[in-house]
Amino acid sequence: MSDPATTDPVADNPSSLTSSPAWLALTDLQAGLAGSSLRQLFADDPERSERFTIDAVDLHADLSKNMLNDEVLTALVSLAEQVGLQAKIDAMFAGERINTTEDRSVLHTALRKPKGSQLEVDGADVVGPVHTVLDRMADFSNRVRSGEWVGASGKRMRNIVNIGIGGSDLGPLMAYRALASFRHPDIQCFYVSNVDPAHLLETIKPLDPEETLFVVASKTFTTLETLSNARSARSWLVEGLGGDLAVVAKHFVALSTNADEVEAFGIDTANMFEFWDWVGGRYSVDSAIGLSLMIAIGSDAFREMLDGFHQMDEHFRTTPFAQNLPVMLGLVGVWYRNFFDYPTHAVLPYIQALDRFPAYLQQLDMESNGKHVSKDGSTVDYETGPIIWGEPGTNGQHAFYQLIHQGTTVIPVDLIGAIDPADDVGGQHDFLMANLFAQAEALAFGKTAEEVAASGASDDLVAHRTFTGNRPSNMILTQTLTPSVVGQLVALYEHKVFTQGVIWDVNSFDQWGVELGKELANSIIPELQSRTEPELSHDSSTNALIRRYRNNRSRD
Ligand code: F6P
């Protein structure tokens, strides 16, 4: 019998994934490549930059600066085939209930199916209702944009304040910033998410309530942050407009799946734009949740964005894996996460307008694949979702790139650029793009000690000025950042995340990991608010923190 103290249950009982032929082949290939380098791979195969590129709709991706060769690519594709990726893609698009822990379909792809197409789920078409809501949104946005929709005192709406959090905030906020050059000149959108009162107060302080429309965005319409901010915003509005609650009708609309809660809040459901439980929060920017964006950029541009999503959906659904960009980005991510043990992945847009794209992707990726059990509930014996992070280049270069170039952790990166800028001044766009290309080159090929010495560095500085290289990057280029391209980029990453979730056999569509913190916060709120000393039954640390807060706050 083995000694229980020295037995590793995971190593002794590898899962069907880690003991599968494709996984074992990849393990061997990684060992074989460990002594190689990107310099070597490029020297051995001068054509690799052509062979390892993929064009998908309007995106051109160069994957050649990765630790990949033809054998690895074939083995990665075998892994995808082995886990039945195509059948799983088809199941998602068909509306099967692949979100098993919540028993739901996953149909964000139906949100961008063209008008007139059909998809039956549980005996009912879902595309018709999608377009009915889109048409209502378009009508409402047109009225706001033209000034036909006026507030309680007859003034047109110039400030749109979206109140939401997570998927009900990050998507529209990211796309609003990404599409700055398409915005209506007289309308500004603001995004309030944090329950920290400073967020709401700082946002509304300079606004005129007569010209302000609140868009309360919440799939469940029960989220503490959103409902608290919405109530406070309602008080500010009503107070600012003379104290009559009736003003809410002209200054509040709701985006939700929950008509009862919308009504209970006091918003007429005639001013509600609905979506459905088969749209996950982090997959909802293309649903009614995008209303603020539609008001900003107009319904035509919004529909162009949806078309971009749809084109990428079709690319994902129909393209063979080796030329399928979301699939390949997913597989290359798995290659690094599971076979090189790289724990993080950075997304570095060289497009200032995509400054919130990394934050958006953090939710999309980490809420989807940050799971430690597989679909059947068993603990996985492999790594799943990486830590996603990033900032726009070139700012990151002057902050954290030091570690990416010379740190002890290798961080694969996605670099995103546009050939034509929305606007240029002083030829700066060339400087931006030169930096983008230079970073990929420096990361991949580095600078050897010999090269450093030859460039005249003193002996004591050679080690400090040496770059190991072998730091992988995916380069994603587009012509220019249009609404369609924003849709393509979001769909690209949605499907990358899907691909990885299928390989790791996790449910990418639930988020039970956010529940415990919410539950505990709900139990602590009355303890903070209690007029009398509450009886606390947390651990000693939490009890002490609560007492310290109660005893030291300045307000009663
Ligand atoms: O708590 C996490 C979460 O449920 C996210 O998945 C979601 O995007 C966010 O909260 C907001 O939820 P809702 O749109 O229901 O307010």
PDB file of C-alpha atoms and ligand atoms in Angstrom, residues 165-168 217-221 223 226 281-282 363 367 511 514 518, ligand 1:
ATOM      1  CA  ILE A 165     -21.736  47.123 -12.946  1.00  0.00           C
ATOM      2  CA  GLY A 166     -19.737  44.230 -14.406  1.00  0.00           C
ATOM      3  CA  GLY A 167     -21.185  43.271 -17.754  1.00  0.00           C
ATOM      4  CA  SER A 168     -23.804  45.984 -17.426  1.00  0.00           C
ATOM      5  CA  ALA A 217     -28.633  48.583 -16.589  1.00  0.00           C
ATOM      6  CA  SER A 218     -28.936  45.343 -14.676  1.00  0.00           C
ATOM      7  CA  LYS A 219     -29.734  41.888 -15.955  1.00  0.00           C
ATOM      8  CA  THR A 220     -31.170  40.823 -12.591  1.00  0.00           C
ATOM      9  CA  PHE A 221     -32.186  44.273 -11.350  1.00  0.00           C
ATOM     10  CA  THR A 223     -27.550  44.087  -7.812  1.00  0.00           C
ATOM     11  CA  THR A 226     -26.652  49.340  -9.229  1.00  0.00           C
ATOM     12  CA  GLY A 281     -23.869  39.626 -18.236  1.00  0.00           C
ATOM     13  CA  ARG A 282     -20.334  39.635 -19.644  1.00  0.00           C
ATOM     14  CA  GLN A 363     -14.332  40.129 -16.769  1.00  0.00           C
ATOM     15  CA  GLU A 367     -15.278  35.354 -14.820  1.00  0.00           C
ATOM     16  CA  GLN A 511     -20.003  32.752 -11.976  1.00  0.00           C
ATOM     17  CA  VAL A 514     -18.908  35.951  -6.926  1.00  0.00           C
ATOM     18  CA  LYS A 518     -22.096  39.125  -1.852  1.00  0.00           C
TER      19      LYS A 518
HETATM   20  O1  F6P B   1     -21.633  39.553  -9.632  1.00  0.00           O
HETATM   21  C1  F6P B   1     -21.191  39.312 -10.925  1.00  0.00           C
HETATM   22  C2  F6P B   1     -22.247  39.715 -11.902  1.00  0.00           C
HETATM   23  O2  F6P B   1     -23.333  38.846 -11.810  1.00  0.00           O
HETATM   24  C3  F6P B   1     -21.710  39.756 -13.321  1.00  0.00           C
HETATM   25  O3  F6P B   1     -21.670  38.515 -13.914  1.00  0.00           O
HETATM   26  C4  F6P B   1     -22.657  40.717 -13.941  1.00  0.00           C
HETATM   27  O4  F6P B   1     -22.181  41.205 -15.166  1.00  0.00           O
HETATM   28  C5  F6P B   1     -22.741  41.765 -12.858  1.00  0.00           C
HETATM   29  O5  F6P B   1     -22.717  41.027 -11.656  1.00  0.00           O
HETATM   30  C6  F6P B   1     -23.930  42.655 -12.894  1.00  0.00           C
HETATM   31  O6  F6P B   1     -25.117  41.942 -12.808  1.00  0.00           O
HETATM   32  P1  F6P B   1     -26.506  42.595 -13.190  1.00  0.00           P
HETATM   33  O7  F6P B   1     -26.446  42.983 -14.616  1.00  0.00           O
HETATM   34  O8  F6P B   1     -27.525  41.551 -12.911  1.00  0.00           O
HETATM   35  O9  F6P B   1     -26.691  43.810 -12.310  1.00  0.00           O
END
